[in-house]
Coordinates of C-alpha atoms and ligand atoms in Angstrom, one line a residue:
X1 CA -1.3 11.4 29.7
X2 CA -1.2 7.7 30.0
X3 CA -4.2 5.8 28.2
X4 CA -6.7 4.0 30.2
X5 CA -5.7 0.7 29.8
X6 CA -2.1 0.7 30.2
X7 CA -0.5 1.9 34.0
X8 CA 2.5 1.1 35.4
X9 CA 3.0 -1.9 37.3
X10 CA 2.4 -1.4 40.7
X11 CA 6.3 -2.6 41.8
X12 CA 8.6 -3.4 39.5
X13 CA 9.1 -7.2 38.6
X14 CA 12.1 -9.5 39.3
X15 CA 13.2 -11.7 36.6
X16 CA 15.9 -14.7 36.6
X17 CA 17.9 -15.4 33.8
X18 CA 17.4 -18.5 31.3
X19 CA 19.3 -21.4 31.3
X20 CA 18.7 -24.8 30.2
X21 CA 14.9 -24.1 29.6
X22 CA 14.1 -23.0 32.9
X23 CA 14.3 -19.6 35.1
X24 CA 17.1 -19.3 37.5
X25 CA 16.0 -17.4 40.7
X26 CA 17.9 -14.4 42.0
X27 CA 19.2 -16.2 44.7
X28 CA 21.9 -14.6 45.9
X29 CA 23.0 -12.2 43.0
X30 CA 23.2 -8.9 43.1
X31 CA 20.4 -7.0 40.6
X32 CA 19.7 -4.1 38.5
X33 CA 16.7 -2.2 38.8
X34 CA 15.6 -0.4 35.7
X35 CA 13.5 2.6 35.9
X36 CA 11.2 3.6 33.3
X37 CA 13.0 6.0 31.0
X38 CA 9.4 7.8 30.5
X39 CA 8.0 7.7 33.6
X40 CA 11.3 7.8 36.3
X41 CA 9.7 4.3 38.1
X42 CA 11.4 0.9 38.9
X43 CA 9.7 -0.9 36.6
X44 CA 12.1 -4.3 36.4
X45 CA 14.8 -5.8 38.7
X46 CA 17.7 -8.6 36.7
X47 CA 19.9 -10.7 38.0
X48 CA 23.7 -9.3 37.6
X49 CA 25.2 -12.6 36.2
X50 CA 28.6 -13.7 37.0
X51 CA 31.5 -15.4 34.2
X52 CA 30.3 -18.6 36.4
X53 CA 26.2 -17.9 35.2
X54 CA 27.8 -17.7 31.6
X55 CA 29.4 -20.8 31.9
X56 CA 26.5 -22.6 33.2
X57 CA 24.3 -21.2 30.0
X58 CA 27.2 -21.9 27.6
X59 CA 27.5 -25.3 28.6
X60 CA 23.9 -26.0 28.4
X61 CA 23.9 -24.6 25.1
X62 CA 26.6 -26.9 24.1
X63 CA 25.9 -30.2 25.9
X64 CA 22.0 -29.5 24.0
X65 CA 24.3 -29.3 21.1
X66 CA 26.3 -31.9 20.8
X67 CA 23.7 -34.3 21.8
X68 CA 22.0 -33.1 18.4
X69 CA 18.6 -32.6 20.3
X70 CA 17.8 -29.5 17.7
X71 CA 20.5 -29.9 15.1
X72 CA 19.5 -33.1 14.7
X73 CA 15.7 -32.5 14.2
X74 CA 14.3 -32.6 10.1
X75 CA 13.7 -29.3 8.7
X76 CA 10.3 -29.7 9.0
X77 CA 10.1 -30.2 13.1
X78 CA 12.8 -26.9 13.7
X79 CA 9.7 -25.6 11.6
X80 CA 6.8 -26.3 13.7
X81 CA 8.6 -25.5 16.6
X82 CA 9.5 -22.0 15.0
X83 CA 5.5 -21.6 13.7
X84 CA 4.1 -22.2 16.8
X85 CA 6.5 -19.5 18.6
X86 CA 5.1 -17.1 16.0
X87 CA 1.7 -18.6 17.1
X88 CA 2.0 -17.7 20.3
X89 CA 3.9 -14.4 19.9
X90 CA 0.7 -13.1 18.1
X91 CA -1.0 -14.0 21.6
X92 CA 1.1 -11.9 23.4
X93 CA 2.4 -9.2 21.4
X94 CA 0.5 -6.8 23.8
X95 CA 2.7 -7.9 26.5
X96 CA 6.3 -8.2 25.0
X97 CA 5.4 -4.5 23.5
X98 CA 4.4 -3.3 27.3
X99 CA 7.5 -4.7 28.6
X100 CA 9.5 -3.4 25.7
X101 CA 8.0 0.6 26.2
X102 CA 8.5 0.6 29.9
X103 CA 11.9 -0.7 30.1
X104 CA 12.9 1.2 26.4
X105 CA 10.8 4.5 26.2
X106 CA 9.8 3.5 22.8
X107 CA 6.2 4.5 21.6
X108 CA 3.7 1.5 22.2
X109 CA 2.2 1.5 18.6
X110 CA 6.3 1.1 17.3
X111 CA 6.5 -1.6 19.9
X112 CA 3.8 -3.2 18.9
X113 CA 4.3 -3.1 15.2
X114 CA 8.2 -4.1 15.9
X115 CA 6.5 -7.1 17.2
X116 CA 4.1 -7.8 14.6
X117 CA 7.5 -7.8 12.6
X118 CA 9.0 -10.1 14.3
X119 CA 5.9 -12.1 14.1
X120 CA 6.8 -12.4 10.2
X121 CA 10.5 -13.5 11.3
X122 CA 9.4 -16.4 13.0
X123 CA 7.2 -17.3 9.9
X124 CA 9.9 -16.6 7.0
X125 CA 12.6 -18.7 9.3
X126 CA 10.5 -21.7 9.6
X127 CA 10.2 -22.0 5.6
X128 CA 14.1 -21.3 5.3
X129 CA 14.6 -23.8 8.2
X130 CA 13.1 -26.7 5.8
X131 CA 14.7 -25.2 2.4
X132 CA 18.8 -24.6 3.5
X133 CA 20.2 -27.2 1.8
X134 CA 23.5 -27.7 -0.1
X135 CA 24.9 -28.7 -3.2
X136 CA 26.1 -31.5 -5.5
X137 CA 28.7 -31.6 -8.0
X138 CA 28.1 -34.1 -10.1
X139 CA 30.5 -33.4 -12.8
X140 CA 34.1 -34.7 -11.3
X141 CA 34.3 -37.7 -13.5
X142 CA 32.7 -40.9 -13.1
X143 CA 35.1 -41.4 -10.0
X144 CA 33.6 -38.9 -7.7
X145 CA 30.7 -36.8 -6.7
X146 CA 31.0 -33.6 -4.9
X147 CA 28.5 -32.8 -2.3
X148 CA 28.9 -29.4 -0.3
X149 CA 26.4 -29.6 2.9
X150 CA 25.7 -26.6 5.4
X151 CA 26.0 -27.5 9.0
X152 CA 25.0 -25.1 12.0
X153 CA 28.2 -23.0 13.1
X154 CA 27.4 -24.8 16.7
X155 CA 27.1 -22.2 19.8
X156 CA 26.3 -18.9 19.4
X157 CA 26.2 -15.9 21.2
X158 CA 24.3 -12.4 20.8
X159 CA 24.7 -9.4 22.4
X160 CA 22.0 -7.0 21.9
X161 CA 22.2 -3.3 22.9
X162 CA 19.2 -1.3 24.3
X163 CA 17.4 0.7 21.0
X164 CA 15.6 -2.5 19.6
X165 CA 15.5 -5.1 22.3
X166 CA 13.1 -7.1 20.9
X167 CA 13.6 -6.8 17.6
X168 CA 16.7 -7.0 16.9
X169 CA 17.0 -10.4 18.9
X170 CA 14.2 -11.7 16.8
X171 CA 16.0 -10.3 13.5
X172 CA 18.7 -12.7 14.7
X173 CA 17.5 -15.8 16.9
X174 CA 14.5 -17.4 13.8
X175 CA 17.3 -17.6 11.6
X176 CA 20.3 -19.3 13.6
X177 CA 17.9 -21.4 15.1
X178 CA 16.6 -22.7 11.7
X179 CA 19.9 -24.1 11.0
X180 CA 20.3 -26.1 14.2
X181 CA 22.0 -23.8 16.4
X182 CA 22.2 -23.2 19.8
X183 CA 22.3 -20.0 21.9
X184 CA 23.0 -17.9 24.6
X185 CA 22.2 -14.5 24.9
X186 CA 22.9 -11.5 26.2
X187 CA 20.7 -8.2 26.2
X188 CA 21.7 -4.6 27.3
X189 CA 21.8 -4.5 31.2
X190 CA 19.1 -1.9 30.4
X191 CA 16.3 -3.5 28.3
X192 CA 16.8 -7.0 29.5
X193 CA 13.0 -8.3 30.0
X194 CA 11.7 -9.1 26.5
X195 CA 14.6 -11.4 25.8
X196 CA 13.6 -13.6 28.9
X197 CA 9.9 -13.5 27.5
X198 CA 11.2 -14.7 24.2
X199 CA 12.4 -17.6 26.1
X200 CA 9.1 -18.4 27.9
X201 CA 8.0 -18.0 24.2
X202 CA 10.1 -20.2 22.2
X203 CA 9.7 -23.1 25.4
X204 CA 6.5 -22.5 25.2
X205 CA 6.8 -23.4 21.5
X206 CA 8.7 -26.8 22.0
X207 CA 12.0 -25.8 21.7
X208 CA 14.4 -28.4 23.5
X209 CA 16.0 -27.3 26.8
X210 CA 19.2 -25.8 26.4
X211 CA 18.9 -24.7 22.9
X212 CA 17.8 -21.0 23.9
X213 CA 19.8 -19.7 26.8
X214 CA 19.4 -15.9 28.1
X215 CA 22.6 -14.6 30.7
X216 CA 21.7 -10.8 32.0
X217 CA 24.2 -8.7 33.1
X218 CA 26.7 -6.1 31.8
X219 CA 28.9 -5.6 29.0
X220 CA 32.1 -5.2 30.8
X221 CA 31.4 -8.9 32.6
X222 CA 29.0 -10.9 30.5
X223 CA 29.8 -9.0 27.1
X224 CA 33.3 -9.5 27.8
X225 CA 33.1 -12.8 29.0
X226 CA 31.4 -14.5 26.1
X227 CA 34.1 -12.6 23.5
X228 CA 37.0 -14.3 24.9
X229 CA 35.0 -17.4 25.6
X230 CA 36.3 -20.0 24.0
X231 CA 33.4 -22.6 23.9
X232 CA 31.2 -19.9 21.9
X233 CA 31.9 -20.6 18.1
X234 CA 30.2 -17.5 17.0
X235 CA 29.2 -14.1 18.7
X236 CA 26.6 -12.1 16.6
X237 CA 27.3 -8.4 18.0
X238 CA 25.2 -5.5 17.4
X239 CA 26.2 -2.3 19.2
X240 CA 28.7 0.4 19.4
X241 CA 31.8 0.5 16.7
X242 CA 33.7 1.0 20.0
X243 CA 32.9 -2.5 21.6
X244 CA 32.6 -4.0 17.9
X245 CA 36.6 -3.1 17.9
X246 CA 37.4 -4.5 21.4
X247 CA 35.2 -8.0 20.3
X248 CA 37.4 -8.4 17.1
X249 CA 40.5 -8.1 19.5
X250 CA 38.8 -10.5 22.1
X251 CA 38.1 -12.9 19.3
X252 CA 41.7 -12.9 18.2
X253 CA 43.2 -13.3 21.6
X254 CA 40.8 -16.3 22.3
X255 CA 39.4 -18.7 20.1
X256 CA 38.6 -16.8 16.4
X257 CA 35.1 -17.2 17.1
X258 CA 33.4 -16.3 13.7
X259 CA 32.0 -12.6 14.5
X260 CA 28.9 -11.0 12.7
X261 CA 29.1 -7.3 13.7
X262 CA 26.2 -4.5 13.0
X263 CA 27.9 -1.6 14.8
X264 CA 26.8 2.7 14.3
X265 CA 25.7 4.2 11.3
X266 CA 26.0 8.0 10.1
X267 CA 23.3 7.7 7.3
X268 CA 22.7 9.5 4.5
X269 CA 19.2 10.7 2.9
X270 CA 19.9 12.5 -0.5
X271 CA 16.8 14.2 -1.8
X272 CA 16.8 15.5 -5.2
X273 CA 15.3 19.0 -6.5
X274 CA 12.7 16.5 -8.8
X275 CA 11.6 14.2 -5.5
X276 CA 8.0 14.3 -4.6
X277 CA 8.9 16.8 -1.7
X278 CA 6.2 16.3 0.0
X279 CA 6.5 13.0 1.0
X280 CA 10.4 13.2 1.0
X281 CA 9.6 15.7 3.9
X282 CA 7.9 13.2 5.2
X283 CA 10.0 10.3 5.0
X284 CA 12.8 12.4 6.2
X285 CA 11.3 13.2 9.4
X286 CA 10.1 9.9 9.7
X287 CA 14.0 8.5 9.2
X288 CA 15.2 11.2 12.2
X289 CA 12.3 11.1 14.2
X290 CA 11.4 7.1 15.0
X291 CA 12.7 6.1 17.9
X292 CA 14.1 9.4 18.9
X293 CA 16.5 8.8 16.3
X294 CA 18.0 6.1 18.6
X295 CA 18.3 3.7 15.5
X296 CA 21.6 2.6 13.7
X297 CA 19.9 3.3 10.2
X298 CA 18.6 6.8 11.2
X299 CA 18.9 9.1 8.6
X300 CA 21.0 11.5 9.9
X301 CA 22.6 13.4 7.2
X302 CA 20.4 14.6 5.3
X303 CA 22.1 16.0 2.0
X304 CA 19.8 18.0 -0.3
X305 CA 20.1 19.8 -4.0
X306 CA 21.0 23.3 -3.2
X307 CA 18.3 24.7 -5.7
X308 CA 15.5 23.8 -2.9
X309 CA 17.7 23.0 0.4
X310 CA 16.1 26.4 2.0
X311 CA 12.6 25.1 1.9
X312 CA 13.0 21.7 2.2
X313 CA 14.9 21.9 5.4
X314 CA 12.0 24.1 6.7
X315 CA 9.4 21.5 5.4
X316 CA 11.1 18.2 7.4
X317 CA 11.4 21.0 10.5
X318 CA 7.3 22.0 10.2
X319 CA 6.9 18.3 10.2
X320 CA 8.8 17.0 12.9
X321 CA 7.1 19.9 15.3
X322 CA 3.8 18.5 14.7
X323 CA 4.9 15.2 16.1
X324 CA 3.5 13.9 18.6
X325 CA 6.1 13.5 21.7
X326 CA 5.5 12.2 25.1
X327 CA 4.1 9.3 27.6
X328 CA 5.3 5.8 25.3
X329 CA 2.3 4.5 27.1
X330 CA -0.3 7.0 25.2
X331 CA -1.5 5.5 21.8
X332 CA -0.7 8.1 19.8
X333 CA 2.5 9.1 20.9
X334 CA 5.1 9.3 18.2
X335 CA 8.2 10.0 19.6
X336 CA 8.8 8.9 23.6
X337 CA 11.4 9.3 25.9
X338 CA 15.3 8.8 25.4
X339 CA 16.3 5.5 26.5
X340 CA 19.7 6.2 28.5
X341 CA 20.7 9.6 31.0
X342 CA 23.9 8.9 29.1
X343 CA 22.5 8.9 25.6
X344 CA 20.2 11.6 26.7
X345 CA 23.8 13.9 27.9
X346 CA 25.3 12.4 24.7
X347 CA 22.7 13.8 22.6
X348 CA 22.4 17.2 24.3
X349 CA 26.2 17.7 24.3
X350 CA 25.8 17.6 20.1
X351 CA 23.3 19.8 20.1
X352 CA 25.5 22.5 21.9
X353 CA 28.4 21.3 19.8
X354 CA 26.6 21.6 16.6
X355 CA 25.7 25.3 17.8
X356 CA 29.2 26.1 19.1
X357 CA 30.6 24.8 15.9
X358 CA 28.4 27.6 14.1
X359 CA 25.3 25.3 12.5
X360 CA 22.0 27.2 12.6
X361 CA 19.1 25.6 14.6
X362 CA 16.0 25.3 13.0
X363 CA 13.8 23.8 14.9
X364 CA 14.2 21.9 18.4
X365 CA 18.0 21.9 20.4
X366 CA 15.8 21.7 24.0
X367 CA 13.4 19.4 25.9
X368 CA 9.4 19.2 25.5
X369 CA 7.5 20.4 29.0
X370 CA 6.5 16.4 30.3
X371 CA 6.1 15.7 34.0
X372 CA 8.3 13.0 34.4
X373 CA 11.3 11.1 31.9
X374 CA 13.5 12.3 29.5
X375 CA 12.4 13.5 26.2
X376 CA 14.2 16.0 23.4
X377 CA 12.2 17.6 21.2
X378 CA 13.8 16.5 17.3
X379 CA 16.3 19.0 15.9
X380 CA 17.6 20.4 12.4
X381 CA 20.2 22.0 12.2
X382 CA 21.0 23.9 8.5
X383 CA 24.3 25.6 7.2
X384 CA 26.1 22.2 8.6
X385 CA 29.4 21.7 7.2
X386 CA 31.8 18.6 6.6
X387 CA 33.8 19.2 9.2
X388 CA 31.3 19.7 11.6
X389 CA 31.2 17.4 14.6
X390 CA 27.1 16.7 13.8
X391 CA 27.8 15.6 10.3
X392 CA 30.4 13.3 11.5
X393 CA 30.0 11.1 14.4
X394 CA 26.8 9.7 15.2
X395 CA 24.8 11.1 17.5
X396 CA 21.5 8.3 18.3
X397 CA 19.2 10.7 18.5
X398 CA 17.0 13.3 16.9
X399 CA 18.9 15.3 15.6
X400 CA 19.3 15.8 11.8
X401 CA 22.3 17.6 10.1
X402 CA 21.3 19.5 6.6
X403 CA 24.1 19.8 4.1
X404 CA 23.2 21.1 0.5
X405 CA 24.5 19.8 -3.0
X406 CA 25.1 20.8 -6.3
X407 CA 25.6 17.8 -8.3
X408 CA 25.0 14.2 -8.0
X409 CA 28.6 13.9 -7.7
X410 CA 28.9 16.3 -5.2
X411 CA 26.1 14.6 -3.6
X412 CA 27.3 10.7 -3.8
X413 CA 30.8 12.0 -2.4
X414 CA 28.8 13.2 0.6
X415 CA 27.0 10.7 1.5
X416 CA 30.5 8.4 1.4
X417 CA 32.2 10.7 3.1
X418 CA 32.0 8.7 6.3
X419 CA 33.9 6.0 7.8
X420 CA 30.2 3.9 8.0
X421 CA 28.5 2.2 5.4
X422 CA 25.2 1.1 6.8
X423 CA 22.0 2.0 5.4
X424 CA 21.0 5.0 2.8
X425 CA 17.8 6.7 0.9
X426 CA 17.8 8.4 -2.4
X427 CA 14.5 10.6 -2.8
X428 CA 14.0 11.5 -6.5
X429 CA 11.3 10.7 -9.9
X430 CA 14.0 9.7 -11.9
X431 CA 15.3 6.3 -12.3
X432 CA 18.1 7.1 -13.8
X433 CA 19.6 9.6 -11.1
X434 CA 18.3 6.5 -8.4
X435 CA 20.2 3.6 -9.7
X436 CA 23.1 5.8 -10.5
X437 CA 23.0 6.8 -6.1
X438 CA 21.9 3.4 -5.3
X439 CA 25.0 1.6 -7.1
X440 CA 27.4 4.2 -5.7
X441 CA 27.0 4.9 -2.7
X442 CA 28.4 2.1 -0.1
X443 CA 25.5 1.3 2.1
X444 CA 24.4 -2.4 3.1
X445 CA 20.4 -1.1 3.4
X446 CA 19.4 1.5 0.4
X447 CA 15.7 2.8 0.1
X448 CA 14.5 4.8 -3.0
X449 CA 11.5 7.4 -2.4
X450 CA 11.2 5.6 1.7
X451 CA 13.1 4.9 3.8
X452 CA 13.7 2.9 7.4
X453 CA 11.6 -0.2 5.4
X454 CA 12.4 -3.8 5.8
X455 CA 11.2 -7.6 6.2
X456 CA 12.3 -10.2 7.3
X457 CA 13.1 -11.5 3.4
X458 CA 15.4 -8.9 3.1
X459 CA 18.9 -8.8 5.2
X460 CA 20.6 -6.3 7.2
X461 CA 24.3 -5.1 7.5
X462 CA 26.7 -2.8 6.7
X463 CA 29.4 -2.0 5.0
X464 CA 32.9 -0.2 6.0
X465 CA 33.1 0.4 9.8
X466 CA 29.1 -1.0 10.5
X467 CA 29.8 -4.0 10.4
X468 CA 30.8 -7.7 9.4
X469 CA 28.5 -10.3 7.9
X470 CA 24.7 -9.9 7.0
X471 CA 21.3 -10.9 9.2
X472 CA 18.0 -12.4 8.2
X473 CA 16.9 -13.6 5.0
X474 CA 18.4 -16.7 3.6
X475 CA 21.8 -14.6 4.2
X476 CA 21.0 -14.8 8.0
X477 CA 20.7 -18.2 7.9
X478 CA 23.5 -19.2 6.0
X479 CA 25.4 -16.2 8.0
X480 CA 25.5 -19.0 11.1
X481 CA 26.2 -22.7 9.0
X482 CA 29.5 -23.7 8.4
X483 CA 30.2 -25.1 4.7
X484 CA 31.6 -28.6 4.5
X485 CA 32.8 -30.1 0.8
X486 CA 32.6 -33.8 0.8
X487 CA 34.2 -35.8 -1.9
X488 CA 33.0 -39.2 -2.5
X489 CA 34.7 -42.0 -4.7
X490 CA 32.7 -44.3 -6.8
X491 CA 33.9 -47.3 -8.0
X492 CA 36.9 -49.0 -7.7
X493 CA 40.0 -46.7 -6.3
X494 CA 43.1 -46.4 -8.3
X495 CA 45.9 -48.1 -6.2
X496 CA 48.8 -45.4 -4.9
X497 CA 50.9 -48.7 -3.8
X498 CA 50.2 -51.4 -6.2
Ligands
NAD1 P1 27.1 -0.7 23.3 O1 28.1 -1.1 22.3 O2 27.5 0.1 24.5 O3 26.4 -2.0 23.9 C1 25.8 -3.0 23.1 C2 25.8 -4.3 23.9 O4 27.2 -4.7 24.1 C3 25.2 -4.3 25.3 O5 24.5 -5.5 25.5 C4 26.4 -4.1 26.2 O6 26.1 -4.6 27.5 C5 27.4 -4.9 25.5 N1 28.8 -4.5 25.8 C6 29.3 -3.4 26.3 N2 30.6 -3.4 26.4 C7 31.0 -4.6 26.0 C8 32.2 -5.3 25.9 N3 33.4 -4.7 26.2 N4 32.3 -6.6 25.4 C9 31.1 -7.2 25.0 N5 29.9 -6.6 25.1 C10 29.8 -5.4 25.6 O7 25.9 0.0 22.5 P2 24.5 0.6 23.0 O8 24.8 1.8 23.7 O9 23.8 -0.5 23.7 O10 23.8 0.8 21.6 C11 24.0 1.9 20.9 C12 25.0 1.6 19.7 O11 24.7 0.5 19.1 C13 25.0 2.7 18.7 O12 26.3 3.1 18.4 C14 24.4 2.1 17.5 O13 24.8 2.5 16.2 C15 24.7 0.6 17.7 N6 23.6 -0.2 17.1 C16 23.8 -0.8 15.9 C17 22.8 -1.5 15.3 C18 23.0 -2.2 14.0 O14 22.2 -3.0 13.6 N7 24.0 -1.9 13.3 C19 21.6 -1.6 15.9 C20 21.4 -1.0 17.1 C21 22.4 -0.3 17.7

């Protein structure tokens, strides 16, 4: 059931692309139209941008660059400009999140509170933006002082894939902005529309032409394009460990354009015998269970102390059939549609696998009854081994893989037993046994007793395979400057010639 307020719109809506802080009509390009993964409807049409579009946006970027329009700007005006973004996101959150569920599949409440989140983004950037500063050495004799200044990296690129549209732009673009930068982006050819409304948003705001660009299109073109381009200095990446690989290559063969890469995750939740099980359950279901499980940091593996795996495994299953799963548009759905008809085959296919392979189904493995759109209903699957498909490759969906333990040994070589390193949660009362997992195991997010938590204080990245480089925070920021060390004499200089 869809709630009263919220319908779909009546014909789906044609966007342009962004460049030079105005919208580019259609003209004659071809377009994508995206239907709702929820509701099967054309709900958006995008422009299908050529190499020559990208050129256009990357040269904006860089003539608003080098003309030191925003890099040049005080701290404090990149600031204002940032604040009253965040000012005006809080206007429209009810819009960006409408946008973001139709196009997605994602439950509205999750939309919206992803955009309250990135609300806080905006905020936290625009203090960092008048705080990034450098440092002096003033200890090299009386000859010379040191000074080491941060400068913005110059051009950047990101390219976004389709789980977090909004979000993860917003986990990115505060923070290179803050330094100076300028962008271009590039969302999935699937969830395109919230990044154009970020740039009505940040105009909106103030922000000088050209500094925000938005190219749509698809991976194999635009992706490809702006990793071998060699007038982007930097390409911020998050996607598949698949395309992460071919973008390291492209970035070799063209200009070494600085990379900072967020690729897949296979992540572990370890739940001791002494955790509050209750809300471990909880948390568990939570970690598999929001956003279908379509999220890098899902906690997929979910390795448990043998002496209560049995019941535990039942508990997360009793929870995840209560939730609530259906129309995105409904209030109080909890889990909506899958966002992809590949990702939904992908998913399906591991199910089977997982069965095949001889893991026992505990809950879930088929589809909820729903009129219209593509939904699974979450999974567990118990008596998973190592060498099972499901506990190795990650799936991006809801489908959770139960492996018992017997020692914390046992259970820290697990949970490393993957070629990712991205995010991790320890569930237990005891400190000790939680530092001991939390300094062990190689994760670049770790949660104790929650998990699937963050802010924009605190950054995001992996380790291993997941990735290069860290976002948000101070780290984000810094992430995009480059560091110059200038030496200055005082005095007199010592001849060389006399
Ligand atoms: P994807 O790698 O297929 O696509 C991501 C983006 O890259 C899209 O915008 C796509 O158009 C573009 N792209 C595709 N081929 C390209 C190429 N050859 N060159 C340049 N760009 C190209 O991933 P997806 O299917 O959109 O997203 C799912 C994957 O992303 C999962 O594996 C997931 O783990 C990963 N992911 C990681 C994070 C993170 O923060 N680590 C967050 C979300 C998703």
């Amino acid at each position: 059931m869809m709630s009263k307020s919220l319908t779909l719109p009546a014909k789906p809506r044609q966007f342009g692309h962004f460049i030079n802080g105005s919208i580019v009509p259609v003209g004659n390009r071809d377009t994508l139209i995206r239907t709702s993964p929820a509701h099967d409807r054309p709900v958006t049409i995008m422009p299908v941008c050529t190499p020559t579009d990208l050129d256009a946006a990357v040269m904006s970027a860089r003539v608003a660059f080098e003309d030191r329009r925003w890099s040049g700007l005080g701290g404090a005006e990149r600031a204002g400009i940032l604040l009253r973004a965040a000012t005006i996101l809080r206007r429209r959150v009810n819009d960006i999140a409408y946008w973001e569920v139709l196009e997605n599949g994602k439950p509205i409440s999750q939309a919206r509170a992803e955009i309250q989140g990135c609300i806080g983004m905006l905020e936290y950037a625009s203090g960092l933006a008048r705080s990034l500063h450098g440092d002096a050495f003033n200890n090299l004799g009386d000859a010379m002082l040191g000074l080491v200044t941060r400068e913005p990296v110059g051009v950047v690129g990101i390219i976004t894939p389709w789980n977090f549209p909004f979000l993860i732009l917003c986990e990115r673009v505060p923070y290179i902005l803050a330094s100076g930068n300028c962008i271009v982006a590039k969302p999935s050819e699937f969830t395109s529309a919230t990044s154009l409304l970020l740039a009505e948003i940040l105009t909106e705001a103030g922000l000088p032409d050209g500094v925000f660009n938005v190219v749509t299109g698809t991976g194999d073109t635009i992706g490809r394009a702006m990793s071998t381009h060699m007038d982007i200095d930097m390409l911020s990446f998050t996607g598949s460990t698949a395309v992460g690989r071919q973008i390291v290559q492209a970035a070799g063969q063209s200009n070494f354009k600085k990379l900072s890469l967020e690729l897949g995750g296979k992540n572990p939740q370890i739940v001791f015998a002494d955790a509050a099980l209750g809300d471990a359950a909880d948390g568990v279901a939570f970690g598999i269970g929001f956003n279908a499980g379509q999220c890098c940091i899902s906690g997929s593996r979910l390795i448990v102390e043998r002496s209560v795996a049995k019941k535990f495994g039942q508990m997360v299953a009793n929870k995840l059939m209560k939730a609530v799963i259906g129309d995105p548009l409904n209030d109080s759905t909890q889990i909506g549609a899958i966002t992809t008809d590949s990702q939904y085959q992908a998913i399906m296919h591991y199910i089977e696998t997982g069965q095949s392979e001889g893991a026992h189904l505990v809950c879930g493995g088929d589809v909820p009854r729903q009129s219209r759109g593509r939904y699974i209903n979450p999974t567990v699957f118990t008596d998973v081994t190592p060498e099972m498909t499901i506990m190795r490759e990650e799936i991006f969906g809801p489908v959770l893989s139960v492996i018992p333990f017997e020692t914390i040994e046992e259970a820290i070589a697990i949970a490393n037993a993957t070629d990712y390193g991205l995010a991790a949660s320890v569930w237990t009362q005891s400190l000790d046994t939680a530092l001991q997992v939390t300094r062990r195991v190689r994760a670049g997010r770790f949660w104790v007793n929650t998990t699937l938590a963050g802010g924009p204080e605190m950054p995001i990245g992996g380790f291993k395979q997941s990735g290069w480089g860290r976002e948000a925070g101070i780290y984000g920021v810094e992430e995009y400057t480059q560091i110059k060390s200038v030496h200055i004499e005082i005095g007199q200089r010592t001849h060389w010639i006399s």
